[in-house]
Tab-separated table of C-alpha atoms and ligand atoms in Angstrom:
chain	number	residue	atom	x	y	z
A	1401	MET	CA	5.273	17.135	-0.929
A	1402	PRO	CA	5.326	19.528	1.297
A	1403	ASN	CA	8.647	20.255	4.238
A	1404	ILE	CA	7.217	18.671	7.138
A	1405	VAL	CA	8.755	18.175	10.353
A	1406	ILE	CA	8.038	14.520	12.651
A	1407	VAL	CA	7.952	14.413	16.114
A	1408	GLY	CA	6.836	12.424	19.098
A	1409	THR	CA	4.480	13.390	21.029
A	1410	GLN	CA	5.010	11.084	23.987
A	1411	TRP	CA	8.201	10.148	25.497
A	1412	GLY	CA	9.810	9.109	22.689
A	1413	ASP	CA	9.802	5.777	20.809
A	1414	GLU	CA	6.420	6.058	19.401
A	1415	GLY	CA	7.980	4.196	16.428
A	1416	LYS	CA	9.420	7.470	13.998
A	1417	GLY	CA	11.511	5.600	12.131
A	1418	LYS	CA	9.256	3.242	10.234
A	1419	VAL	CA	6.632	6.795	9.339
A	1420	VAL	CA	9.625	8.599	7.913
A	1421	ASP	CA	10.807	5.236	6.127
A	1422	VAL	CA	6.765	5.077	4.672
A	1423	LEU	CA	7.026	9.228	3.132
A	1424	SER	CA	11.335	9.124	2.664
A	1425	PRO	CA	10.378	7.938	-0.773
A	1426	HIS	CA	8.268	11.359	-1.657
A	1427	VAL	CA	11.371	13.759	-0.735
A	1428	ASP	CA	14.966	14.243	-1.426
A	1429	ALA	CA	15.917	14.559	2.069
A	1430	VAL	CA	15.807	13.399	5.217
A	1431	ALA	CA	17.223	15.730	7.916
A	1432	ARG	CA	18.076	14.598	11.768
A	1433	PHE	CA	18.310	18.316	13.298
A	1434	GLN	CA	18.327	17.051	17.457
A	1435	GLY	CA	19.568	14.557	19.616
A	1436	GLY	CA	22.425	11.994	18.984
A	1437	ASN	CA	22.484	8.521	19.134
A	1438	ASN	CA	20.149	8.226	22.461
A	1439	ALA	CA	17.341	7.263	19.400
A	1440	GLY	CA	16.845	4.294	18.732
A	1441	HIS	CA	14.710	3.994	15.226
A	1442	THR	CA	14.140	-0.342	14.139
A	1443	LEU	CA	13.024	-0.254	10.986
A	1444	VAL	CA	11.773	-3.575	9.038
A	1445	VAL	CA	12.179	-4.201	5.781
A	1446	ASP	CA	11.340	-7.370	3.678
A	1447	GLY	CA	11.163	-8.615	7.559
A	1448	GLU	CA	14.950	-7.920	8.139
A	1449	GLN	CA	15.232	-6.052	11.186
A	1450	ILE	CA	17.524	-2.940	11.986
A	1451	VAL	CA	18.530	-0.187	14.232
A	1452	LEU	CA	19.355	3.381	13.252
A	1453	HIS	CA	20.538	5.284	15.948
A	1454	LEU	CA	22.331	8.139	14.206
A	1455	LEU	CA	21.507	7.857	10.451
A	1456	PRO	CA	18.157	9.158	9.503
A	1457	SER	CA	15.957	6.375	8.458
A	1458	GLY	CA	15.820	8.246	5.180
A	1459	ALA	CA	19.227	5.891	4.399
A	1460	LEU	CA	17.117	3.274	3.461
A	1461	HIS	CA	16.037	5.212	0.070
A	1462	PRO	CA	18.646	5.268	-2.672
A	1463	ASP	CA	16.962	9.084	-4.482
A	1464	CYS	CA	17.331	10.225	-1.185
A	1465	VAL	CA	19.753	12.351	0.536
A	1466	CYS	CA	20.441	12.006	4.495
A	1467	VAL	CA	21.473	14.559	6.493
A	1468	VAL	CA	22.803	15.623	10.009
A	1469	GLY	CA	21.959	18.970	11.256
A	1470	ASN	CA	24.411	20.895	13.441
A	1471	GLY	CA	22.021	20.158	16.198
A	1472	VAL	CA	22.525	16.357	16.430
A	1473	VAL	CA	25.158	15.839	18.242
A	1474	VAL	CA	27.666	12.961	16.452
A	1475	ASP	CA	29.225	9.559	18.328
A	1476	PRO	CA	31.858	9.604	15.255
A	1477	GLY	CA	32.908	6.214	15.924
A	1478	VAL	CA	28.851	5.108	16.543
A	1479	LEU	CA	28.752	6.754	12.671
A	1480	LEU	CA	30.688	5.293	10.809
A	1481	ARG	CA	29.828	1.669	12.166
A	1482	GLU	CA	26.303	2.455	11.139
A	1483	ILE	CA	27.738	3.516	7.633
A	1484	ASP	CA	29.424	0.486	7.384
A	1485	GLN	CA	26.977	-1.991	8.453
A	1486	LEU	CA	24.259	-0.536	6.161
A	1487	GLU	CA	27.528	-0.685	2.988
A	1488	ALA	CA	27.585	-4.337	4.345
A	1489	ARG	CA	24.292	-5.028	3.515
A	1490	GLY	CA	24.259	-3.412	-0.144
A	1491	TRP	CA	22.734	0.228	0.690
A	1492	SER	CA	25.416	2.456	-0.947
A	1493	MET	CA	26.010	5.539	1.773
A	1494	GLY	CA	28.518	6.839	-1.035
A	1495	SER	CA	28.567	9.212	-3.166
A	1496	GLY	CA	26.125	12.608	-2.300
A	1497	LYS	CA	24.132	10.516	-0.047
A	1498	LEU	CA	25.152	11.856	3.158
A	1499	LEU	CA	25.998	14.779	4.779
A	1500	ILE	CA	26.699	15.878	8.373
A	1501	SER	CA	27.277	18.853	9.555
A	1502	ALA	CA	30.565	21.186	10.399
A	1503	HIS	CA	28.961	22.654	12.711
A	1504	ALA	CA	27.275	19.519	14.124
A	1505	HIS	CA	28.835	18.626	18.073
A	1506	VAL	CA	31.028	15.648	18.574
A	1507	ILE	CA	30.219	13.232	21.307
A	1508	MET	CA	33.864	12.403	23.446
A	1509	PRO	CA	35.041	9.955	25.709
A	1510	TYR	CA	34.969	12.141	28.109
A	1511	HIS	CA	31.189	12.742	27.731
A	1512	LEU	CA	30.410	9.076	27.888
A	1513	SER	CA	32.648	8.655	31.168
A	1514	LEU	CA	31.272	12.020	32.751
A	1515	ASP	CA	27.011	10.861	31.996
A	1516	ALA	CA	27.944	7.529	33.337
A	1517	LEU	CA	29.765	8.670	36.174
A	1518	ARG	CA	27.040	11.598	37.483
A	1519	GLU	CA	24.551	8.666	36.783
A	1520	THR	CA	26.125	6.546	38.983
A	1521	ALA	CA	26.348	9.410	41.896
A	1522	LYS	CA	23.252	10.282	41.638
A	1523	GLY	CA	21.749	6.609	42.546
A	1524	ALA	CA	17.975	6.011	43.306
A	1525	LYS	CA	17.832	9.917	41.961
A	1526	ALA	CA	19.516	8.716	38.771
A	1527	ILE	CA	17.592	10.672	35.528
A	1528	GLY	CA	18.215	7.157	33.863
A	1529	THR	CA	20.053	8.736	30.509
A	1530	THR	CA	21.385	6.119	28.181
A	1531	ARG	CA	24.499	6.621	29.124
A	1532	ARG	CA	25.888	8.286	25.908
A	1533	GLY	CA	27.311	11.421	26.607
A	1534	ILE	CA	24.386	13.237	25.315
A	1535	GLY	CA	23.841	15.711	28.222
A	1536	PRO	CA	27.700	16.605	28.942
A	1537	ALA	CA	27.736	17.108	25.143
A	1538	TYR	CA	25.016	19.601	24.946
A	1539	GLU	CA	25.966	21.214	28.323
A	1540	ASP	CA	29.739	22.098	26.622
A	1541	LYS	CA	28.065	22.953	23.110
A	1542	VAL	CA	26.056	26.179	24.831
A	1543	GLY	CA	29.565	26.253	27.528
A	1544	ARG	CA	31.547	27.392	24.323
A	1545	ARG	CA	33.806	24.222	24.968
A	1546	GLY	CA	32.705	21.729	23.146
A	1547	ILE	CA	34.961	19.843	19.888
A	1548	ILE	CA	32.512	20.118	16.247
A	1549	VAL	CA	32.742	17.581	13.431
A	1550	ALA	CA	34.719	20.672	11.630
A	1551	ASP	CA	37.595	20.548	14.128
A	1552	LEU	CA	37.814	16.776	13.183
A	1553	LEU	CA	38.948	17.390	9.775
A	1554	SER	CA	42.395	19.003	10.652
A	1555	ALA	CA	44.537	16.761	13.397
A	1556	ASP	CA	46.376	20.376	14.332
A	1557	ARG	CA	43.282	22.594	15.451
A	1558	LEU	CA	41.867	18.975	17.481
A	1559	ARG	CA	44.917	18.954	19.357
A	1560	GLU	CA	44.298	22.608	19.775
A	1561	ARG	CA	40.842	22.179	21.168
A	1562	LEU	CA	41.419	19.034	23.128
A	1563	GLU	CA	44.714	20.819	24.514
A	1564	ALA	CA	42.050	23.679	25.966
A	1565	VAL	CA	38.853	21.378	26.895
A	1566	LEU	CA	40.450	18.380	28.195
A	1567	PRO	CA	42.268	18.780	31.567
A	1568	ASP	CA	39.156	20.122	33.462
A	1569	LYS	CA	37.798	17.471	32.512
A	1570	ASN	CA	39.796	14.670	33.668
A	1571	ARG	CA	39.602	16.995	37.027
A	1572	MET	CA	36.486	16.232	37.281
A	1573	ILE	CA	37.186	12.947	36.100
A	1574	SER	CA	39.603	11.678	38.393
A	1575	GLU	CA	39.778	13.648	41.632
A	1576	TRP	CA	35.928	14.235	41.404
A	1577	TYR	CA	35.161	10.580	40.969
A	1578	GLY	CA	37.837	9.030	41.397
A	1579	ALA	CA	37.609	7.001	37.538
A	1580	ASP	CA	40.533	7.379	35.322
A	1581	ALA	CA	41.691	9.942	32.754
A	1582	ILE	CA	41.237	10.026	29.121
A	1583	ASP	CA	44.716	9.858	27.470
A	1584	LEU	CA	45.106	12.654	25.097
A	1585	GLU	CA	47.498	11.601	22.730
A	1586	GLU	CA	45.297	8.594	22.325
A	1587	THR	CA	42.383	10.376	22.103
A	1588	LEU	CA	43.895	12.110	19.161
A	1589	ALA	CA	44.751	9.927	17.090
A	1590	THR	CA	41.372	7.763	17.757
A	1591	PHE	CA	39.516	11.411	16.963
A	1592	ALA	CA	41.550	12.282	13.956
A	1593	ALA	CA	41.468	8.953	12.321
A	1594	PHE	CA	37.875	9.257	12.746
A	1595	GLY	CA	37.822	12.759	10.741
A	1596	GLU	CA	39.871	11.696	8.249
A	1597	ARG	CA	37.082	8.081	7.666
A	1598	LEU	CA	33.697	11.171	8.458
A	1599	ALA	CA	36.070	13.776	6.578
A	1600	PRO	CA	34.036	13.216	2.675
A	1601	TYR	CA	29.876	13.606	4.796
A	1602	VAL	CA	31.612	16.709	6.163
A	1603	GLY	CA	29.617	19.514	4.459
A	1604	ASP	CA	27.502	22.982	4.729
A	1605	GLY	CA	24.432	21.844	5.519
A	1606	VAL	CA	22.176	24.676	4.942
A	1607	SER	CA	23.513	25.447	1.566
A	1608	LEU	CA	22.176	21.969	1.061
A	1609	LEU	CA	18.615	21.893	2.417
A	1610	HIS	CA	18.577	25.545	0.603
A	1611	ARG	CA	19.456	24.606	-2.398
A	1612	ILE	CA	16.661	21.433	-2.295
A	1613	THR	CA	13.837	23.843	-1.077
A	1614	SER	CA	14.911	26.914	-3.617
A	1615	THR	CA	14.294	23.786	-6.656
A	1616	GLY	CA	10.754	22.929	-5.166
A	1617	GLY	CA	12.401	19.475	-3.426
A	1618	SER	CA	10.856	19.053	-0.405
A	1619	ILE	CA	12.546	17.831	3.155
A	1620	LEU	CA	11.799	15.931	5.770
A	1621	PHE	CA	13.286	16.882	9.475
A	1622	GLU	CA	13.240	13.832	11.271
A	1623	GLY	CA	12.924	14.412	15.116
A	1624	ALA	CA	14.598	12.016	17.835
A	1625	GLN	CA	12.972	12.063	21.404
A	1626	GLY	CA	9.696	13.233	22.433
A	1627	ALA	CA	8.340	16.341	23.926
A	1628	PHE	CA	7.736	15.754	26.778
A	1629	LEU	CA	11.443	15.037	26.809
A	1630	ASP	CA	12.265	18.132	25.711
A	1631	VAL	CA	14.540	20.374	27.425
A	1632	ASP	CA	11.815	23.089	27.684
A	1633	HIS	CA	8.707	21.567	27.186
A	1634	GLY	CA	9.381	18.633	29.307
A	1635	THR	CA	8.831	16.687	32.877
A	1636	TYR	CA	12.037	18.099	33.828
A	1637	PRO	CA	14.902	17.494	35.180
A	1638	TYR	CA	13.621	13.793	33.695
A	1639	VAL	CA	13.905	15.159	30.195
A	1640	THR	CA	16.803	14.627	27.416
A	1641	SER	CA	19.155	17.493	27.266
A	1642	SER	CA	17.837	19.246	23.575
A	1643	ASN	CA	14.465	20.559	22.361
A	1644	THR	CA	12.697	17.472	20.341
A	1645	VAL	CA	9.680	19.288	19.798
A	1646	ALA	CA	9.258	20.515	16.283
A	1647	GLY	CA	10.654	24.347	16.028
A	1648	ALA	CA	14.521	22.982	17.013
A	1649	ALA	CA	13.958	21.327	13.597
A	1650	CYS	CA	14.745	25.163	12.276
A	1651	ALA	CA	18.052	25.762	14.845
A	1652	GLY	CA	18.877	22.496	13.776
A	1653	THR	CA	19.526	22.134	10.372
A	1654	GLY	CA	19.512	26.075	9.282
A	1655	VAL	CA	16.227	26.646	7.417
A	1656	GLY	CA	13.471	29.127	8.539
A	1657	PRO	CA	9.984	28.567	9.895
A	1658	THR	CA	8.079	29.931	6.625
A	1659	ALA	CA	9.895	26.870	5.086
A	1660	ILE	CA	7.988	24.170	7.383
A	1661	ASP	CA	4.679	23.202	5.770
A	1662	GLU	CA	3.608	20.100	8.008
A	1663	VAL	CA	3.953	18.905	11.357
A	1664	VAL	CA	3.436	15.625	11.930
A	1665	GLY	CA	3.125	13.703	15.561
A	1666	ILE	CA	3.709	10.343	15.955
A	1667	CYS	CA	1.617	9.045	19.023
A	1668	LYS	CA	1.208	5.933	20.169
A	1669	ALA	CA	-2.299	4.560	20.489
A	1670	TYR	CA	-1.020	4.077	24.351
A	1671	THR	CA	1.975	5.381	26.122
A	1672	THR	CA	5.346	4.009	26.945
A	1673	ARG	CA	8.431	6.177	28.907
A	1674	VAL	CA	12.460	4.616	29.560
A	1675	GLY	CA	14.440	6.105	32.543
A	1676	SER	CA	13.016	7.567	35.881
A	1677	GLY	CA	9.957	10.718	35.745
A	1678	PRO	CA	6.175	11.333	36.378
A	1679	PHE	CA	4.491	9.525	34.084
A	1680	PRO	CA	0.316	10.156	35.168
A	1681	THR	CA	-0.992	6.936	33.617
A	1682	GLU	CA	1.438	4.263	34.338
A	1683	LEU	CA	-0.078	0.112	34.709
A	1684	GLU	CA	2.057	-1.680	36.967
A	1685	GLY	CA	1.592	-5.445	36.796
A	1686	GLU	CA	0.226	-7.917	34.648
A	1687	LEU	CA	-1.856	-6.126	32.268
A	1688	ALA	CA	1.673	-4.163	31.491
A	1689	GLU	CA	3.794	-6.609	31.152
A	1690	LYS	CA	1.314	-8.473	28.907
A	1691	LEU	CA	1.598	-5.124	26.464
A	1692	ARG	CA	5.403	-5.158	27.261
A	1693	ARG	CA	5.530	-8.320	25.650
A	1694	VAL	CA	2.977	-7.889	22.658
A	1695	GLY	CA	4.323	-4.410	21.591
A	1696	GLY	CA	8.250	-5.173	22.325
A	1697	GLU	CA	8.561	-2.937	24.920
A	1698	TYR	CA	12.035	-2.691	24.581
A	1699	GLY	CA	14.467	-0.358	24.548
A	1700	ALA	CA	15.756	0.102	20.844
A	1701	THR	CA	19.495	2.042	22.310
A	1702	THR	CA	19.786	0.194	25.826
A	1703	GLY	CA	17.662	-3.086	26.314
A	1704	ARG	CA	15.530	-1.537	28.585
A	1705	ALA	CA	11.785	-2.858	30.187
A	1706	ARG	CA	10.158	0.565	28.973
A	1707	ARG	CA	7.420	2.159	30.728
A	1708	ILE	CA	3.833	0.851	30.391
A	1709	GLY	CA	0.602	3.547	30.427
A	1710	TRP	CA	-2.840	4.133	28.833
A	1711	PHE	CA	-3.383	7.044	26.268
A	1712	ASP	CA	-2.887	10.142	27.293
A	1713	ALA	CA	-4.478	13.242	26.081
A	1714	ALA	CA	-3.783	15.543	27.994
A	1715	LEU	CA	-0.371	15.057	27.140
A	1716	LEU	CA	-1.457	14.950	23.105
A	1717	ARG	CA	-3.409	17.814	23.590
A	1718	GLN	CA	-0.225	20.245	25.372
A	1719	SER	CA	1.850	18.308	22.795
A	1720	ALA	CA	-0.351	19.150	19.386
A	1721	ARG	CA	0.486	23.040	20.946
A	1722	ILE	CA	4.185	22.814	21.725
A	1723	ASN	CA	4.616	21.025	18.098
A	1724	GLY	CA	2.118	22.829	15.954
A	1725	LEU	CA	0.362	19.879	14.682
A	1726	THR	CA	-1.283	19.360	11.668
A	1727	ARG	CA	-1.011	15.535	11.875
A	1728	ILE	CA	-0.833	12.956	13.889
A	1729	ALA	CA	0.247	8.896	12.649
A	1730	LEU	CA	-0.846	6.427	14.585
A	1731	THR	CA	1.209	3.856	15.656
A	1732	LYS	CA	0.949	0.470	17.189
A	1733	LEU	CA	-2.740	-0.002	17.000
A	1734	ASP	CA	-2.312	-3.723	15.830
A	1735	VAL	CA	-0.841	-4.022	20.011
A	1736	LEU	CA	-4.277	-3.123	21.679
A	1737	SER	CA	-6.222	-5.546	19.962
A	1738	CYS	CA	-5.193	-8.020	22.986
A	1739	LEU	CA	-7.097	-6.289	24.741
A	1740	ASP	CA	-11.039	-7.029	26.167
A	1741	GLU	CA	-11.684	-3.003	27.192
A	1742	ILE	CA	-9.662	-0.149	26.688
A	1743	PRO	CA	-8.884	2.594	29.387
A	1744	VAL	CA	-7.912	6.045	27.964
A	1745	CYS	CA	-6.728	9.372	29.503
A	1746	VAL	CA	-9.802	12.177	28.283
A	1747	GLY	CA	-7.579	14.598	30.851
A	1748	TYR	CA	-6.725	15.283	34.266
A	1749	GLU	CA	-9.186	16.630	37.581
A	1750	ASP	CA	-6.699	19.597	37.943
A	1751	GLU	CA	-5.069	19.645	33.821
A	1752	ASP	CA	-2.912	23.148	34.726
A	1753	LEU	CA	-1.343	21.107	37.236
A	1754	GLY	CA	0.918	19.546	35.018
A	1755	PHE	CA	2.185	21.756	32.888
A	1756	ARG	CA	2.934	24.128	35.416
A	1757	GLY	CA	5.486	21.540	36.727
A	1758	SER	CA	3.759	19.097	38.978
A	1759	PHE	CA	3.431	15.580	36.787
A	1760	GLY	CA	3.318	13.763	39.083
A	1761	ALA	CA	0.595	15.057	40.730
A	1762	VAL	CA	-2.062	15.456	39.051
A	1763	ARG	CA	-4.859	12.890	38.881
A	1764	PRO	CA	-5.701	11.481	35.106
A	1765	ILE	CA	-9.799	11.072	33.984
A	1766	TYR	CA	-10.136	8.024	32.139
A	1767	GLU	CA	-13.409	6.963	30.357
A	1768	THR	CA	-13.117	3.884	29.040
A	1769	LEU	CA	-13.529	1.794	25.098
A	1770	PRO	CA	-14.558	-1.571	24.279
A	1771	GLY	CA	-11.665	-3.839	22.502
A	1772	TRP	CA	-12.229	-5.337	19.139
A	1773	GLY	CA	-10.825	-8.321	20.370
A	1774	SER	CA	-9.104	-9.623	15.885
A	1775	ASP	CA	-6.279	-9.335	14.344
A	1776	ILE	CA	-5.752	-6.290	12.793
A	1777	THR	CA	-2.728	-6.149	10.575
A	1778	GLY	CA	-3.922	-7.110	7.522
A	1779	CYS	CA	-6.005	-3.752	7.385
A	1780	ARG	CA	-5.168	-1.682	5.051
A	1781	THR	CA	-7.437	1.191	5.552
A	1782	ILE	CA	-9.755	2.345	8.376
A	1783	ASP	CA	-13.276	0.833	6.653
A	1784	GLU	CA	-11.700	-2.414	6.923
A	1785	LEU	CA	-10.754	-2.178	10.685
A	1786	PRO	CA	-13.184	-3.485	13.059
A	1787	THR	CA	-15.545	-1.181	13.754
A	1788	ASN	CA	-14.584	-0.791	17.797
A	1789	ALA	CA	-10.611	0.208	16.448
A	1790	GLN	CA	-12.217	2.846	13.979
A	1791	ALA	CA	-14.619	3.995	16.950
A	1792	TYR	CA	-11.323	3.975	19.210
A	1793	VAL	CA	-9.400	6.191	16.567
A	1794	ALA	CA	-12.020	8.597	16.131
A	1795	ARG	CA	-11.877	9.136	19.925
A	1796	MET	CA	-8.164	10.042	19.686
A	1797	SER	CA	-8.356	12.280	16.846
A	1798	GLU	CA	-10.762	13.377	18.768
A	1799	LEU	CA	-9.959	14.234	22.110
A	1800	ILE	CA	-6.693	15.583	20.436
A	1801	GLY	CA	-8.002	17.813	17.786
A	1802	VAL	CA	-5.686	16.488	15.211
A	1803	PRO	CA	-6.368	15.062	12.196
A	1804	ILE	CA	-5.423	11.113	12.307
A	1805	GLU	CA	-4.212	10.167	8.821
A	1806	LEU	CA	-1.388	7.536	9.768
A	1807	VAL	CA	-2.508	4.362	11.153
A	1808	SER	CA	0.698	2.189	12.405
A	1809	VAL	CA	-1.280	-1.411	12.258
A	1810	GLY	CA	2.112	-3.780	12.276
A	1811	PRO	CA	6.050	-3.140	12.096
A	1812	GLY	CA	6.647	-3.845	8.174
A	1813	ARG	CA	6.343	-1.101	6.021
A	1814	GLU	CA	3.733	-2.418	3.844
A	1815	GLU	CA	1.581	-2.797	7.522
A	1816	THR	CA	0.065	1.166	7.345
A	1817	ILE	CA	-3.508	2.679	6.782
A	1818	LEU	CA	-2.465	6.065	4.589
A	1819	GLN	CA	-5.193	8.398	4.651
A	1820	GLY	CA	-6.112	12.047	3.592
A	1821	ASP	CA	-3.844	14.564	1.459
A	1822	LEU	CA	-0.820	14.420	2.727
A	1823	PHE	CA	0.503	12.184	0.387
A	1824	ARG	CA	-0.980	13.912	-2.377
A	1825	ARG	CA	-0.007	17.747	-1.872
A	1826	GLU	CA	1.493	20.419	-4.500
A	1827	PRO	CA	4.314	21.588	-3.081
A	1828	SER	CA	3.835	25.182	-1.425
A	1829	PRO	CA	4.295	28.272	-4.159
B	1945	LIG	P1	20.092	10.640	27.250
B	1945	LIG	O1	19.146	11.291	26.767
B	1945	LIG	O2	20.680	10.124	27.628
B	1945	LIG	O3	20.493	12.195	28.741
B	1945	LIG	O4	18.678	10.345	28.295
B	1945	LIG	C1	18.097	12.161	29.316
B	1945	LIG	C2	16.585	11.047	28.978
B	1945	LIG	O5	15.915	10.684	28.001
B	1945	LIG	C3	16.106	9.265	29.815
B	1945	LIG	O6	14.791	8.783	30.419
B	1945	LIG	C4	16.273	8.562	28.341
B	1945	LIG	O7	15.945	7.466	28.631
B	1945	LIG	C5	15.257	9.538	27.693
B	1945	LIG	N1	15.317	9.080	26.208
B	1945	LIG	C6	16.900	9.453	25.672
B	1945	LIG	N2	16.600	8.918	24.195
B	1945	LIG	C7	15.690	8.757	24.338
B	1945	LIG	C8	14.939	8.003	23.037
B	1945	LIG	O8	14.955	7.798	22.059
B	1945	LIG	N3	13.616	7.383	23.092
B	1945	LIG	C9	12.733	6.863	23.860
B	1945	LIG	N4	13.276	7.895	26.185
B	1945	LIG	C10	14.851	8.523	25.563
């Protein structure tokens, strides 16, 4: 198998977890490289729903090592809860199954407080963050004030770090926002205990991943969020605080760009977004409500109703460029079975405008494709799809300029159409 990066091509929630889960039996490791527990991957295995926020989706495959890369921000309490939850259901996370990079940054209680306090203070101008402390944790990483996973492993070291950063944070929390300061001793006790529990999993992600690639093994790099939430390439400032594009897989794990063979973009057959910010093909009213209901479009992390819109080829073409997409996995095609006809945005009147920073002002150009009016969840090959569904997939691929090689027709692992050579490729020399 080649080394593959999997990324969201829209605003997140494209269904990456399922695609990673389908591919992970064929790889030796699944590595997360950015984001934190702002992500939420819903997996359905044997009819049972499992939501993972931090652990890579490969957790459910016994022979696949899971890596939480240095580019991830880790809330240790959440991570430990996920480990406990999986172990309680019979999936072992012990003995070499999970590696957490010692260099990953830790989400501390003051990051959670500041995320919520700032969002509340912004009122109607709020970004609509997940309030998981993601932005403040990345700010501290870049500001060289962060606490890394390695710091949790020694109480003395942790005290030193907390003594260095907490007074400033508490000034902001209590003097600027009038909220309760964070207690140093309590934080120290809680996070030193987290460190003790996490210690068996903490290690050097770079060595592990290089050992795998140098012995002919393969890695799946699991992105979180989507291209237009990228802090550089997204709809700034309505973005997350990390680079979500495929290039971030390298910096976020310590694997060089020459090791990457494939970049698979996950694309929903329509578009959704949570939180604030421009959304050129957004739909309002009954139709949006219908797609939201049929597609179960409520955030896996926050439970918020997702905003709904038509497929947007201008976004996807840009996504193909900034990620270097080699293939596309199309998800939730089955949700569109409820429509008689399906508008798709083929471009904008002034496409450059969006990518020069004015997405709010673009005027989408639509074409309408006929629906197929029948259940497609039982289809397992492209030929089994109704002709109009085949035409919809073909038109999307043509508009984007990238082959669609996986089509998801339902939430279950088996409700997937696979085509192309991705699974049959030999590892690169
Ligand atoms: P943050 O990542 O919590 O700082 O939130 C910043 C923006 O990214 C908000 O609009 C969130 O709704 C959005 N966001 C963060 N994570 C996800 C995700 O996994 N899926 C979709 N949107 C997300």
